[in-house]
mmCIF file of C-alpha atoms in Angstrom:
data_model
loop_
_atom_site.group_PDB
_atom_site.id
_atom_site.type_symbol
_atom_site.label_atom_id
_atom_site.label_comp_id
_atom_site.label_asym_id
_atom_site.label_seq_id
_atom_site.Cartn_x
_atom_site.Cartn_y
_atom_site.Cartn_z
ATOM 1 C CA MET A 36 -13.250 2.569 -10.240
ATOM 2 C CA ARG A 37 -15.398 0.105 -12.680
ATOM 3 C CA ARG A 38 -16.290 -3.264 -10.789
ATOM 4 C CA ASN A 39 -13.829 -4.859 -13.233
ATOM 5 C CA GLU A 40 -11.183 -3.206 -12.303
ATOM 6 C CA PHE A 41 -11.342 -3.367 -8.423
ATOM 7 C CA ASP A 42 -12.032 -7.117 -8.431
ATOM 8 C CA ARG A 43 -8.714 -7.345 -10.798
ATOM 9 C CA ALA A 44 -6.788 -4.905 -8.155
ATOM 10 C CA LEU A 45 -7.954 -7.253 -5.455
ATOM 11 C CA ARG A 46 -6.622 -10.391 -7.240
ATOM 12 C CA LYS A 47 -3.632 -8.660 -7.463
ATOM 13 C CA ALA A 48 -3.800 -7.915 -3.894
ATOM 14 C CA LEU A 49 -4.054 -11.153 -3.401
ATOM 15 C CA SER A 50 -1.547 -12.963 -5.306
ATOM 16 C CA GLU A 51 1.359 -9.988 -3.543
ATOM 17 C CA LEU A 52 0.499 -11.933 -0.984
ATOM 18 C CA PRO A 53 3.560 -14.808 0.331
ATOM 19 C CA PRO A 54 2.578 -17.955 -0.309
ATOM 20 C CA MET A 55 2.524 -19.101 3.002
ATOM 21 C CA PHE A 56 -0.545 -16.733 3.325
ATOM 22 C CA ARG A 57 -2.439 -18.025 -0.465
ATOM 23 C CA ASP A 58 -1.493 -21.707 1.272
ATOM 24 C CA ALA A 59 -3.515 -20.773 4.324
ATOM 25 C CA LEU A 60 -6.470 -19.135 2.503
ATOM 26 C CA ALA A 61 -7.296 -22.071 0.436
ATOM 27 C CA ASN A 62 -10.531 -23.020 1.954
ATOM 28 C CA VAL A 63 -11.753 -19.191 2.512
ATOM 29 C CA ALA A 64 -13.634 -17.290 -0.280
ATOM 30 C CA VAL A 65 -12.838 -13.244 -1.069
ATOM 31 C CA VAL A 66 -15.373 -11.795 -2.353
ATOM 32 C CA VAL A 67 -15.965 -7.903 -3.676
ATOM 33 C CA GLU A 68 -19.512 -6.972 -2.237
ATOM 34 C CA GLU A 69 -20.416 -3.580 -3.214
ATOM 35 C CA TRP A 70 -22.291 -2.061 0.309
ATOM 36 C CA ALA A 71 -21.790 -3.862 3.702
ATOM 37 C CA PRO A 72 -25.753 -5.486 4.783
ATOM 38 C CA ASP A 73 -27.432 -2.650 6.861
ATOM 39 C CA GLU A 74 -28.059 -5.494 9.785
ATOM 40 C CA LEU A 75 -23.813 -6.446 9.330
ATOM 41 C CA LEU A 76 -23.473 -2.560 10.603
ATOM 42 C CA ASP A 77 -26.205 -2.465 13.456
ATOM 43 C CA GLU A 78 -24.524 -5.774 14.449
ATOM 44 C CA LEU A 79 -21.637 -3.797 15.164
ATOM 45 C CA GLY A 80 -22.336 -0.016 16.274
ATOM 46 C CA VAL A 81 -21.059 1.339 13.119
ATOM 47 C CA PRO A 82 -22.056 5.054 14.106
ATOM 48 C CA PRO A 83 -24.677 6.106 10.568
ATOM 49 C CA ASP A 84 -21.425 8.375 9.672
ATOM 50 C CA GLU A 85 -18.880 6.048 9.379
ATOM 51 C CA THR A 86 -18.206 3.082 6.982
ATOM 52 C CA LEU A 87 -16.922 -0.821 6.635
ATOM 53 C CA TYR A 88 -14.314 -1.398 4.139
ATOM 54 C CA GLY A 89 -14.421 -4.861 4.589
ATOM 55 C CA PHE A 90 -15.522 -7.993 6.893
ATOM 56 C CA TYR A 91 -13.827 -11.256 7.794
ATOM 57 C CA HIS A 92 -16.799 -14.067 8.374
ATOM 58 C CA GLY A 93 -15.840 -16.962 10.250
ATOM 59 C CA VAL A 94 -14.113 -18.109 13.106
ATOM 60 C CA PRO A 95 -10.146 -17.406 13.834
ATOM 61 C CA LEU A 96 -8.153 -19.799 13.564
ATOM 62 C CA PRO A 97 -6.615 -19.777 17.411
ATOM 63 C CA GLU A 98 -10.134 -20.335 18.581
ATOM 64 C CA ARG A 99 -11.016 -23.150 15.974
ATOM 65 C CA SER A 100 -12.325 -26.752 17.879
ATOM 66 C CA VAL A 101 -12.913 -29.802 16.501
ATOM 67 C CA GLN A 102 -16.809 -28.716 16.744
ATOM 68 C CA ASP A 103 -16.401 -25.741 14.299
ATOM 69 C CA SER A 104 -15.638 -28.341 11.364
ATOM 70 C CA GLY A 105 -19.133 -28.269 10.338
ATOM 71 C CA LEU A 106 -19.163 -24.895 9.927
ATOM 72 C CA LEU A 107 -19.289 -23.087 6.783
ATOM 73 C CA PRO A 108 -16.626 -21.932 4.712
ATOM 74 C CA ASP A 109 -15.152 -18.238 6.192
ATOM 75 C CA LYS A 110 -15.690 -15.598 4.109
ATOM 76 C CA ILE A 111 -13.747 -12.281 4.098
ATOM 77 C CA SER A 112 -16.091 -9.798 2.284
ATOM 78 C CA VAL A 113 -14.389 -6.527 0.873
ATOM 79 C CA TYR A 114 -17.241 -3.417 0.148
ATOM 80 C CA ARG A 115 -16.156 -1.468 -3.232
ATOM 81 C CA GLY A 116 -18.773 1.340 -2.477
ATOM 82 C CA PRO A 117 -17.159 2.838 1.022
ATOM 83 C CA LEU A 118 -13.633 2.048 -1.331
ATOM 84 C CA VAL A 119 -14.696 3.941 -3.954
ATOM 85 C CA GLU A 120 -16.689 6.733 -2.487
ATOM 86 C CA ASP A 121 -13.944 6.884 -0.072
ATOM 87 C CA PHE A 122 -10.425 7.048 -2.029
ATOM 88 C CA PRO A 123 -11.089 8.453 -5.252
ATOM 89 C CA ASP A 124 -7.754 8.422 -6.576
ATOM 90 C CA ARG A 125 -6.703 5.410 -8.540
ATOM 91 C CA VAL A 126 -2.997 4.825 -6.311
ATOM 92 C CA GLU A 127 -4.909 5.542 -3.088
ATOM 93 C CA LEU A 128 -7.502 3.379 -3.513
ATOM 94 C CA CYS A 129 -5.016 0.548 -4.632
ATOM 95 C CA ARG A 130 -3.253 0.607 -1.286
ATOM 96 C CA GLN A 131 -6.586 0.551 0.531
ATOM 97 C CA ILE A 132 -7.932 -2.245 -0.809
ATOM 98 C CA ARG A 133 -4.752 -3.915 0.317
ATOM 99 C CA ILE A 134 -5.118 -3.110 3.474
ATOM 100 C CA THR A 135 -8.310 -3.546 4.042
ATOM 101 C CA LEU A 136 -7.933 -6.829 2.995
ATOM 102 C CA LEU A 137 -4.220 -7.638 4.966
ATOM 103 C CA HIS A 138 -7.167 -6.183 8.189
ATOM 104 C CA GLU A 139 -9.141 -8.338 7.281
ATOM 105 C CA ILE A 140 -6.558 -12.305 6.977
ATOM 106 C CA GLY A 141 -5.627 -10.089 10.190
ATOM 107 C CA HIS A 142 -8.404 -11.492 11.505
ATOM 108 C CA TYR A 143 -8.691 -14.452 10.231
ATOM 109 C CA PHE A 144 -5.604 -15.193 11.644
ATOM 110 C CA GLY A 145 -6.844 -14.172 15.268
ATOM 111 C CA MET A 146 -5.827 -10.945 15.439
ATOM 112 C CA ASP A 147 -8.158 -7.985 17.068
ATOM 113 C CA GLU A 148 -8.306 -3.886 15.976
ATOM 114 C CA GLU A 149 -5.357 -3.063 18.884
ATOM 115 C CA GLU A 150 -2.843 -5.705 17.086
ATOM 116 C CA LEU A 151 -4.213 -4.168 13.254
ATOM 117 C CA SER A 152 -3.956 -0.554 14.274
ATOM 118 C CA ARG A 153 0.075 -1.546 15.484
ATOM 119 C CA LEU A 154 0.932 -2.584 11.727
ATOM 120 C CA GLY A 155 -0.948 0.137 10.126
ATOM 121 C CA TYR A 156 -3.839 -2.438 9.117
ATOM 122 C CA GLU A 157 -6.300 -0.026 10.287
#
């Protein structure tokens, strides 16, 4: 899938979110990047034979305090390279883009990996 098609699929996934979630994300940048930086993979302890489809950069809402008001805006990165590589079927790729987006939004709302897994967003 070409970059512009990938961007469109991500925008579609965003537009299909319930309005209350879209509104809550008003100050969160959702960006497409080709691959997760090696430094991030190292920091997270991702083994060389595994990859990352997305990452939430920021302080989850339940953990925020007044002291966090001067921080940079939150960001959700969706990594195109590994998604396109692992999901050659277009329908499955679009489904996984949506799951990745929902997974990272879950982190923004303070959910951990176990909670996200229970919801099927892994």
